[in-house]
CSV table of C-alpha atoms and ligand atoms in Angstrom, one decimal:
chain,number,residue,atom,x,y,z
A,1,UNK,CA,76.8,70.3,103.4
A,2,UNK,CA,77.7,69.7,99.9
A,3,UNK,CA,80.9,68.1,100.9
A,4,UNK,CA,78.8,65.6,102.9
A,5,UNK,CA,76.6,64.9,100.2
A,6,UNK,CA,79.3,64.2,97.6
A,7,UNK,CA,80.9,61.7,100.4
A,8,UNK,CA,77.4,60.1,101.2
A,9,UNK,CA,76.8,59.5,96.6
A,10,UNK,CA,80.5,58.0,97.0
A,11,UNK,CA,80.1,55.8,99.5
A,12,UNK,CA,76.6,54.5,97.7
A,13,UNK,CA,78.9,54.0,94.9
A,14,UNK,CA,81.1,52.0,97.2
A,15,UNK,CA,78.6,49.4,98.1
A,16,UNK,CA,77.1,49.3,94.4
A,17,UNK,CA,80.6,48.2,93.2
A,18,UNK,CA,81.1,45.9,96.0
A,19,UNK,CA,77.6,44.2,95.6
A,20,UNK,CA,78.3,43.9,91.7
A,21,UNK,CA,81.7,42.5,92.9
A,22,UNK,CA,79.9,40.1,95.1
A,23,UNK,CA,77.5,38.9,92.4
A,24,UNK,CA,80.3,38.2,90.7
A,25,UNK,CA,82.1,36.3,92.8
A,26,UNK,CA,78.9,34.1,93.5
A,27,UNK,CA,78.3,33.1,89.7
A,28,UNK,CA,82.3,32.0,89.4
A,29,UNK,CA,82.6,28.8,88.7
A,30,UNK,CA,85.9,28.2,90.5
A,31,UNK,CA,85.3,27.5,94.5
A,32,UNK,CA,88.4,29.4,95.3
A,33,UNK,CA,87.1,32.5,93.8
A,34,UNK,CA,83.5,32.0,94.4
A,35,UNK,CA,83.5,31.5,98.8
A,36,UNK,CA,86.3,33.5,100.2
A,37,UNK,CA,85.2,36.2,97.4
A,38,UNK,CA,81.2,35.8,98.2
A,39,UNK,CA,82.5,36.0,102.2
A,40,UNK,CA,84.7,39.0,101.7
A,41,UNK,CA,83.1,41.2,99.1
A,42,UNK,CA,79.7,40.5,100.7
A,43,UNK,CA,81.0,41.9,104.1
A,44,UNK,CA,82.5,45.2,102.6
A,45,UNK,CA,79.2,45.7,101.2
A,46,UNK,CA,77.4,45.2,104.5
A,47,UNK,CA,80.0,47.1,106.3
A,48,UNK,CA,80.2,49.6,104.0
A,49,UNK,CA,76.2,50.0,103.9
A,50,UNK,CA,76.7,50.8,107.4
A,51,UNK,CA,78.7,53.2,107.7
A,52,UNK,CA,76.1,54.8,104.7
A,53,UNK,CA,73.0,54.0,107.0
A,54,UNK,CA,74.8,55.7,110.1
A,55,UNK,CA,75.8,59.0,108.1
A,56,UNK,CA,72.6,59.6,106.2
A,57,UNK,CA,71.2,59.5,109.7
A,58,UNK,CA,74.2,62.0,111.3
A,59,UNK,CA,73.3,64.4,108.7
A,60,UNK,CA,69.6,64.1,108.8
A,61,UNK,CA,70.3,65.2,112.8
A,62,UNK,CA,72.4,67.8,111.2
A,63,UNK,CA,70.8,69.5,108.5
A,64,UNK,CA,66.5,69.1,109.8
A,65,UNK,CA,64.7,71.9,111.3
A,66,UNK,CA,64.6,71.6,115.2
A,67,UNK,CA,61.1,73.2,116.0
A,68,UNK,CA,61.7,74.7,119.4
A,69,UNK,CA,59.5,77.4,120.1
A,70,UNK,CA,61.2,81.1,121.2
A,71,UNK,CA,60.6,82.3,124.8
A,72,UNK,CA,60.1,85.9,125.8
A,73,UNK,CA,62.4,87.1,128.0
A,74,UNK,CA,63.2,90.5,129.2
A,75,UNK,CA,66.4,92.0,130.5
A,76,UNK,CA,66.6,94.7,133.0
A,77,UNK,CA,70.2,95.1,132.4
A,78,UNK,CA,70.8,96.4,136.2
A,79,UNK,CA,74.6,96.6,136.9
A,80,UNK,CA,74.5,93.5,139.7
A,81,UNK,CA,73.1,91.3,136.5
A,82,UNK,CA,75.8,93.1,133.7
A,83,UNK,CA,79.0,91.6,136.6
A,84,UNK,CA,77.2,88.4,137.1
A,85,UNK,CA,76.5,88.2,133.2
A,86,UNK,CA,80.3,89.1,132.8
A,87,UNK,CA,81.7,86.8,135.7
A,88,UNK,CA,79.9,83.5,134.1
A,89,UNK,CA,81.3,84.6,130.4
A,90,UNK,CA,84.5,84.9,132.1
A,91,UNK,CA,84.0,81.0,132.8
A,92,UNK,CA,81.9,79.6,130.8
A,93,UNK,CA,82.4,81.4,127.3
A,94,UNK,CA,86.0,82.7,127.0
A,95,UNK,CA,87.3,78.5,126.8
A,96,UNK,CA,85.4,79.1,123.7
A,97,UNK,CA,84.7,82.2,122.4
A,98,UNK,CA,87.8,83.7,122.6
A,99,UNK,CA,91.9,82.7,122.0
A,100,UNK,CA,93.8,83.1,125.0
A,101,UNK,CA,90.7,82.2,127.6
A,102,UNK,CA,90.3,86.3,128.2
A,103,UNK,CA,87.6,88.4,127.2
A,104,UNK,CA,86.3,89.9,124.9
A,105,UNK,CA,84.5,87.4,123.0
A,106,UNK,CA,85.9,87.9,119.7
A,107,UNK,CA,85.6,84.9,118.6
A,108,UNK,CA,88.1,81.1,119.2
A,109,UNK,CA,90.0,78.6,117.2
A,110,UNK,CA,88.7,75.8,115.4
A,111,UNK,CA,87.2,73.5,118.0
A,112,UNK,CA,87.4,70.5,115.8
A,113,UNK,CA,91.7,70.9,115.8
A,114,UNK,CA,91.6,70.9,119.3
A,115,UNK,CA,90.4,67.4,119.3
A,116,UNK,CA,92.8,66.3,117.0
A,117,UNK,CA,90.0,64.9,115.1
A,118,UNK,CA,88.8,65.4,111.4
A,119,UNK,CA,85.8,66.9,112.5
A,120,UNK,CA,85.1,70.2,110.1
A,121,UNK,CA,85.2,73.7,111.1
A,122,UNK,CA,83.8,74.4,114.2
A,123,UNK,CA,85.2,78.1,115.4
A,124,UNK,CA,83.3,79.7,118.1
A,125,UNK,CA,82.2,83.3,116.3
A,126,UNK,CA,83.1,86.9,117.7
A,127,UNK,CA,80.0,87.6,120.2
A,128,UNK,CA,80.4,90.7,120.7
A,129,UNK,CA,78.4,93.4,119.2
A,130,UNK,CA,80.6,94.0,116.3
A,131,UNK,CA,80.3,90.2,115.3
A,132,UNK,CA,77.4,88.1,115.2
A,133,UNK,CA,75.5,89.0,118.7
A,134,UNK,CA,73.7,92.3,116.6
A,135,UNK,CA,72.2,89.4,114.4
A,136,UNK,CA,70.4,88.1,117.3
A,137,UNK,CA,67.5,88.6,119.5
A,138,UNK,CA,67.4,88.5,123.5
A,139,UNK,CA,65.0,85.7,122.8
A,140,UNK,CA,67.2,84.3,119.8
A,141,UNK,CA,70.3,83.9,122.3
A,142,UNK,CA,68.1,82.7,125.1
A,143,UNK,CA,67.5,79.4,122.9
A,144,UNK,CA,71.0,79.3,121.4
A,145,UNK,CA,72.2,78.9,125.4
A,146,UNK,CA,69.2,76.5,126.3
A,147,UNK,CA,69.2,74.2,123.0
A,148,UNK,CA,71.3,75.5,120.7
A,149,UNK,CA,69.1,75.9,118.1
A,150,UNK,CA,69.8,78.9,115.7
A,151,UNK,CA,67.1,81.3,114.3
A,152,UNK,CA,66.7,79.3,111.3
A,153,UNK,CA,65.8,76.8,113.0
A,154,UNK,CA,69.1,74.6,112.6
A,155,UNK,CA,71.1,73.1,115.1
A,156,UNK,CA,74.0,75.4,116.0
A,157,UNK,CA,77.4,73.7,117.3
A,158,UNK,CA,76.1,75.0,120.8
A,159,UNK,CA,73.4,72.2,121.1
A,160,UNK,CA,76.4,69.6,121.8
A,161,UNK,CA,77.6,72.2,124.7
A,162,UNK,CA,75.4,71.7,127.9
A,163,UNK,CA,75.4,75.4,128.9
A,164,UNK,CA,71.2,74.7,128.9
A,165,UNK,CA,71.6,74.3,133.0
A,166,UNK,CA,72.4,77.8,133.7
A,167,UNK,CA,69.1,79.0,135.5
A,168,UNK,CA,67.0,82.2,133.6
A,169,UNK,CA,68.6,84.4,136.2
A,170,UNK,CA,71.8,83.5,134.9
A,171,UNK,CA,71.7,82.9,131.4
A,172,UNK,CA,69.9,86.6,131.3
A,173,UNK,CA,72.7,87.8,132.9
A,174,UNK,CA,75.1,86.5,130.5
A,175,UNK,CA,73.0,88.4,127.6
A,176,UNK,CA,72.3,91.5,129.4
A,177,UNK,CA,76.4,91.5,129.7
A,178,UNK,CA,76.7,90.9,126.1
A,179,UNK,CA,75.0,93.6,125.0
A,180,UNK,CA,77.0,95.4,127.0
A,181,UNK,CA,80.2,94.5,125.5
A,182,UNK,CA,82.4,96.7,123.5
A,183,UNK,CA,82.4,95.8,120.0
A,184,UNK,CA,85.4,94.4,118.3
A,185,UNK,CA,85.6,93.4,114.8
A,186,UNK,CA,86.5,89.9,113.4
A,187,UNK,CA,84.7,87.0,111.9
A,188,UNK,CA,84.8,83.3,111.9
A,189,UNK,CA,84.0,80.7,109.4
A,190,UNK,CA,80.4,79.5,109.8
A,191,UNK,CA,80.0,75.9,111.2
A,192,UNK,CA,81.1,73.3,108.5
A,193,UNK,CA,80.7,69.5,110.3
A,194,UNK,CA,82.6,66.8,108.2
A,195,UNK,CA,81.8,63.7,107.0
A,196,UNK,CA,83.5,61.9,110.0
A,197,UNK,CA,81.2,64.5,112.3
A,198,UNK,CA,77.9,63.2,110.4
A,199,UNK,CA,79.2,59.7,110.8
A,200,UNK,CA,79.9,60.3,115.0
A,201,UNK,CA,76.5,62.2,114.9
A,202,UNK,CA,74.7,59.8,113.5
A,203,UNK,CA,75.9,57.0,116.4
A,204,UNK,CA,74.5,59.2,119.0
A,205,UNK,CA,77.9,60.3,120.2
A,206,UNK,CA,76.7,64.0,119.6
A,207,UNK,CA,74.3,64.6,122.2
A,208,UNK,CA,71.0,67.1,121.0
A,209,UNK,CA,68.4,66.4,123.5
A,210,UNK,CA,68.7,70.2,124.2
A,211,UNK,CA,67.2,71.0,120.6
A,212,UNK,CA,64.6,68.4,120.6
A,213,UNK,CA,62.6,69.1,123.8
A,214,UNK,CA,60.8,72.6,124.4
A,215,UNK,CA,62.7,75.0,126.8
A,216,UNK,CA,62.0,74.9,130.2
A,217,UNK,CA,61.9,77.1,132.8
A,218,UNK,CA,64.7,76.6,135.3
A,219,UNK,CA,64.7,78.9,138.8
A,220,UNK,CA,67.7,80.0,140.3
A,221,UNK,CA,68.6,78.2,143.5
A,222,UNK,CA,70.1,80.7,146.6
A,223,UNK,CA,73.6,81.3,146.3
A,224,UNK,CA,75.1,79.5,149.4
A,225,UNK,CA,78.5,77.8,149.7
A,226,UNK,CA,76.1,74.1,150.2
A,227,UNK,CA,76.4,70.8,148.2
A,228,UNK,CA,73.0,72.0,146.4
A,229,UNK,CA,74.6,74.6,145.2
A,230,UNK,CA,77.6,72.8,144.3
A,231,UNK,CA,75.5,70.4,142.2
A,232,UNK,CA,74.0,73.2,140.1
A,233,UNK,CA,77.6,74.9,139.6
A,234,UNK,CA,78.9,71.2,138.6
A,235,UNK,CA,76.0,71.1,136.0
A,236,UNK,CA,76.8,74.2,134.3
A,237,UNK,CA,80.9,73.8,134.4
A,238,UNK,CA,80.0,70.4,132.7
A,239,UNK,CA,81.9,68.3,134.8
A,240,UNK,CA,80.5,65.2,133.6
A,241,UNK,CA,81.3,66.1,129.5
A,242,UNK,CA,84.6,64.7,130.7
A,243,UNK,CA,84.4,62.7,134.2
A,244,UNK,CA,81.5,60.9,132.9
A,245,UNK,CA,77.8,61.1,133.7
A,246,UNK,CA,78.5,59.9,137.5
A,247,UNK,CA,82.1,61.4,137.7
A,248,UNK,CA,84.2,58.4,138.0
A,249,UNK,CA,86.0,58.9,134.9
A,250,UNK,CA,86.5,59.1,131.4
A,251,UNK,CA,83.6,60.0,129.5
A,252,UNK,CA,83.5,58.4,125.9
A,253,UNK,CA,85.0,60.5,122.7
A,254,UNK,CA,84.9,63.3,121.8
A,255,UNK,CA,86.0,64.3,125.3
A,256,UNK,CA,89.4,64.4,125.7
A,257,UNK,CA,91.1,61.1,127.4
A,258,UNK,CA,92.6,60.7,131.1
A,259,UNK,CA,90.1,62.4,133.0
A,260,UNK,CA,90.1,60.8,136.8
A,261,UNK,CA,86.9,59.3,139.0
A,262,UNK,CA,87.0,62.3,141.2
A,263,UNK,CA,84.6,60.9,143.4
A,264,UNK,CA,87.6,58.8,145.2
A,265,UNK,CA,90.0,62.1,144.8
A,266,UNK,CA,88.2,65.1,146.2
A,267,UNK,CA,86.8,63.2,149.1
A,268,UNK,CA,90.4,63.1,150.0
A,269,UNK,CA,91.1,66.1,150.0
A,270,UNK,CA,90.6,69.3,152.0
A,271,UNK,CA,88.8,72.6,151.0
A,272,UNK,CA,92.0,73.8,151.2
A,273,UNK,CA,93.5,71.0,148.4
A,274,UNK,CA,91.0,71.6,146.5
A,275,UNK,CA,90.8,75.6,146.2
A,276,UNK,CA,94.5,75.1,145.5
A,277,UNK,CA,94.6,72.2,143.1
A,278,UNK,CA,91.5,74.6,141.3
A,279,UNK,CA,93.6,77.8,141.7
A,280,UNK,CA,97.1,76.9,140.8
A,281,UNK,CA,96.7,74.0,139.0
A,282,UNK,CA,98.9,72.0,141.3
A,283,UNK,CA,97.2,69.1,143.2
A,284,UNK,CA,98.1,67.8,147.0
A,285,UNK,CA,100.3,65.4,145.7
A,286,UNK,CA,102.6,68.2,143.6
A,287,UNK,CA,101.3,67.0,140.1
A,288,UNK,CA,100.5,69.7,137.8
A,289,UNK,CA,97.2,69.4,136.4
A,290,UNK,CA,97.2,69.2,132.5
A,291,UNK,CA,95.2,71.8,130.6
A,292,UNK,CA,92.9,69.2,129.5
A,293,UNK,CA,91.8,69.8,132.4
A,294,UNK,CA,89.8,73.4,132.6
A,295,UNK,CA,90.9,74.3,136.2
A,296,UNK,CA,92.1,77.6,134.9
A,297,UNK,CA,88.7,78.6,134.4
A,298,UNK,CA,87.1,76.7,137.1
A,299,UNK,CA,89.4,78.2,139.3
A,300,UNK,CA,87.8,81.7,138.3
A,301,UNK,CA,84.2,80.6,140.1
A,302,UNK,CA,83.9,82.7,143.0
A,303,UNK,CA,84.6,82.0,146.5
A,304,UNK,CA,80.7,81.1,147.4
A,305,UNK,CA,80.8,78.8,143.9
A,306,UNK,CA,84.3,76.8,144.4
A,307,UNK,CA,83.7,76.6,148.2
A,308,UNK,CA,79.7,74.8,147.2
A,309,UNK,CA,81.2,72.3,143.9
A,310,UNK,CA,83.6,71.1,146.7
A,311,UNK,CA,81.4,70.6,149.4
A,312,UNK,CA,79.1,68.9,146.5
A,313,UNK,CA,82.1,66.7,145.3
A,314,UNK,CA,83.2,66.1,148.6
A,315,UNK,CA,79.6,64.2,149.7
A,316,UNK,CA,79.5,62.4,147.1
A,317,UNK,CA,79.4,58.7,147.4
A,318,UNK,CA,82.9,56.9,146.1
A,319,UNK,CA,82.3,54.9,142.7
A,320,UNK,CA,84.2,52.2,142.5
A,321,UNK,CA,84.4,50.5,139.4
A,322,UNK,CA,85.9,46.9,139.2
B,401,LIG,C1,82.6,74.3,124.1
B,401,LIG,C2,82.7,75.5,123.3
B,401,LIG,C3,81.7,76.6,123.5
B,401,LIG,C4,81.3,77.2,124.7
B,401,LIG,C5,81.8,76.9,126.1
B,401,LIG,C6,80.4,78.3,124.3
B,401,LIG,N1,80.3,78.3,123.0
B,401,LIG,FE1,79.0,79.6,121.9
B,401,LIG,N2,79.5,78.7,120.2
B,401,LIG,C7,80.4,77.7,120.1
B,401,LIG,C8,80.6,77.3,118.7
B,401,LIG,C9,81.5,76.2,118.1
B,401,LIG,C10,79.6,78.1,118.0
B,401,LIG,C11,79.4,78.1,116.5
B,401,LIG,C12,78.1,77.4,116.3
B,401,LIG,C13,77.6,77.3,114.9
B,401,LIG,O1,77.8,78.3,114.1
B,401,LIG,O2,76.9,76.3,114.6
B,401,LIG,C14,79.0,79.0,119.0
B,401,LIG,C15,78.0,79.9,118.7
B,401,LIG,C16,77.5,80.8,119.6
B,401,LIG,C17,76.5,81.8,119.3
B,401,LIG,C18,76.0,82.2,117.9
B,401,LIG,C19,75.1,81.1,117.4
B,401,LIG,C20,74.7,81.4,116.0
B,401,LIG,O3,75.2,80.7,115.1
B,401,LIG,O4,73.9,82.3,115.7
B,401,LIG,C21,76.2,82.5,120.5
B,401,LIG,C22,75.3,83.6,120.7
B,401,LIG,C23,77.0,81.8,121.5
B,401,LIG,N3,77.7,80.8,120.9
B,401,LIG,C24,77.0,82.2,122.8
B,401,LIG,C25,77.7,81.6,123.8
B,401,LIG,C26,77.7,82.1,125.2
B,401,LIG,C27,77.0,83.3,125.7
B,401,LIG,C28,78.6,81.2,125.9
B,401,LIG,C29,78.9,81.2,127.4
B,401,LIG,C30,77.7,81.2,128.3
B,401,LIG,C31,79.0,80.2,124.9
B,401,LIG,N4,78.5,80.5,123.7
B,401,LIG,C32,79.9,79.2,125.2
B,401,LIG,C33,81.2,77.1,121.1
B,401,LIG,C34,81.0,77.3,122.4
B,402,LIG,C1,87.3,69.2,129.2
B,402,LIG,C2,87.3,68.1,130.1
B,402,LIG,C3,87.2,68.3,131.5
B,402,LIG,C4,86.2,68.9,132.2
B,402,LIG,C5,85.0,69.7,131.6
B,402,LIG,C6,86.5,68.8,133.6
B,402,LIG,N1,87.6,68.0,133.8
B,402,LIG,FE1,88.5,67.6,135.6
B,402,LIG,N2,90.0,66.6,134.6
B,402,LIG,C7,90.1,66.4,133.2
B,402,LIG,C8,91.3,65.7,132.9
B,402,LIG,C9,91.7,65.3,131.5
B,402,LIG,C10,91.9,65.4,134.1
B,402,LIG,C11,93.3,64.7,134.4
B,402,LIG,C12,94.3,65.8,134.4
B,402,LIG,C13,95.6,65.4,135.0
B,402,LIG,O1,95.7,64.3,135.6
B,402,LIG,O2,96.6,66.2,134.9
B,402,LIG,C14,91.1,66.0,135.2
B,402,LIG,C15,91.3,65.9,136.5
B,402,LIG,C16,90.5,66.4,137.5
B,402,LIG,C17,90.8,66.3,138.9
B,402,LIG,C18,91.9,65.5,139.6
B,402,LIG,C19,93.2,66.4,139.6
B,402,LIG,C20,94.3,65.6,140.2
B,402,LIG,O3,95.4,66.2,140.2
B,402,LIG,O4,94.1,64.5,140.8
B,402,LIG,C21,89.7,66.9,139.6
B,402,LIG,C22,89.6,67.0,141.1
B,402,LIG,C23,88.8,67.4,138.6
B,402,LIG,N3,89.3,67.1,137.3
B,402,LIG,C24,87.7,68.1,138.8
B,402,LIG,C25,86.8,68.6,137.9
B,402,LIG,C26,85.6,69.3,138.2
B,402,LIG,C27,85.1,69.6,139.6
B,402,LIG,C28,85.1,69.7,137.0
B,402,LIG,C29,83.8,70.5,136.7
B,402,LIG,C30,83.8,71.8,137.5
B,402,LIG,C31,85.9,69.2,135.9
B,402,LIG,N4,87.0,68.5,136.5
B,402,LIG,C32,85.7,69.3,134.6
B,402,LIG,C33,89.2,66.9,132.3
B,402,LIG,C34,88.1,67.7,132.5
């Protein structure tokens, strides 16, 4: 935080010089100083009074309280909910919270290298008991998974992850299998977003509607290998973080690049393609899918699960895009 106060006073001190500069250049008696100078100096001011505007407002996002209220929730820790708590960690936590994509969640690499981008430290901490899960409440994790706002009423680097569709059912699941981990020890550095985080925050590119509406209910919908289903199990593998909001390709930064319109490819294809493409990572046409694409752990949903985000992708409705 300090860091991106020290970078906001600079960059005021940036646009003071520039704005002197300009006022300068304006009382110059020589034309060839006065125009192209008042032109120039006067647009790095603007420009970079910008850039000041848009990070004061990324790290008033950053830093303000979010006021979501807690809910109660209670856990009956039953060993059907523990397997389905662990199955969904398996997929939905592991890219994450852990190294090589395995559990235990002991805690992952610095999210912000794996976008190549400047963004701060973002590591995913050790969840298990040992680390910072003992910390927390049932009701405390309950909102970090639904808005991803922390007990202190900050934003947490889960608010930009949309895990907030998994039903109650589910997410209670996932909790009542955390508790049940076995503790391992190791820490991570705390969340530390950089300048160029603030600046990307404050254009809206992070999105936090999670943290700023209450938390809502959400039932669980049958388990049956149907579209319906499908769409649900699309909504919580966040297919769209990198397909874009109607899947036809490349959502904008910080999602990785190259991501298809799969709503001309898996209509295509046959249950069979696709359980195969999802499985082995190789597609009908041979090509091996890159790991920017997460089909090692999509390729972990169940039977019922892969069989239902097919039949959902596969009724989808072609977008073409001219
Ligand atoms: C896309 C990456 C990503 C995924 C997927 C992810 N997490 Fe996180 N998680 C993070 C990061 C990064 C932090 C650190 C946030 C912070 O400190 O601001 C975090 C923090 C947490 C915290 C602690 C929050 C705190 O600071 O008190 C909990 C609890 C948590 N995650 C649970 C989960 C669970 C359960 C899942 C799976 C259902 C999951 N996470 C999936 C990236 C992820
Ligand atoms: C983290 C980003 C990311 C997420 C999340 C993601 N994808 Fe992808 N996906 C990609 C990228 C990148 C490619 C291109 C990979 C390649 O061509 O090797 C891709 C390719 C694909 C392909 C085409 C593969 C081929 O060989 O033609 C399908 C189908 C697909 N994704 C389905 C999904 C589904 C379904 C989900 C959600 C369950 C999903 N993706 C989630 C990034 C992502």
């Amino acid at each position: 935080m300090l860091t991106n106060i020290l970078w906001l006073l600079g960059l005021i001190a940036v646009i003071v010089l520039f704005a002197w500069l300009t006022r300068r250049a304006w009382k110059s008696q020589r034309a060839w100083i006065k125009f192209p100078g008042v032109i120039l100096l006067g647009l790095l001011s603007l420009g970079f009074a910008l850039v000041t505007i848009v990070m004061g407002k990324g790290m008033y996002d950053l830093y303000r309280p979010y006021p979501v209220a807690l809910v109660n929730v209670s856990i009956a820790g039953t060993t059907e909910q523990i397997a389905r708590g662990e199955h969904l960690a398996s997929v939905l936590c592991v890219g994450c919270h852990s190294q090589n994509g395995e559990l235990p969640l002991v805690g992952g690499n610095d999210f912000s290298a794996e976008t190549g981008l400047p963004l701060g430290e973002m590591y995913p901490p050790n969840i298990t008991p040992a680390g910072k899960l003992n910390e927390l409440t049932d009701a405390d994790i309950f909102r970090i998974l639904r808005s991803g706002v922390a007990p202190n009423g900050q934003l947490t680097a889960m608010s930009f992850f949309p895990l907030r569709s998994l039903s109650d059912e589910d997410a209670l699941a996932v909790i009542a299998y955390l508790r049940q981990q076995k503790p391992v020890e190791g820490t991570r550095p705390p969340f530390n977003p950089s300048p160029l985080f603030a600046v990307f925050m404050g254009m809206g590119f992070m999105n936090i509607d999670a943290a700023t509406a209450p938390i809502q209910s959400q039932s669980a919908l049958a388990k049956a290998p149907n579209a319906e289903y499908g769409t649900y199990v699309a909504k919580f593998m966040s297919c769209t973080d990198c397909h874009g909001p109607t899947l036809s390709g490349d959502a904008p930064p910080p999602a990785p690049p190259g991501a298809p319109n799969i709503t001309v490819i898996v209509p295509k294809w046959s249950k069979d393609d696709f359980f195969k493409a999802m499985r082995t990572g190789v597609d009908p046409e041979g090509h091996q899918i890159q790991s920017s694409m997460p089909w090692k752990l999509i390729g972990r949903l169940d039977d019922v699960e892969l069989e239902a985000l097919y039949e959902h992708l596969h009724g989808l409705t072609p977008v073409v895009k001219k």
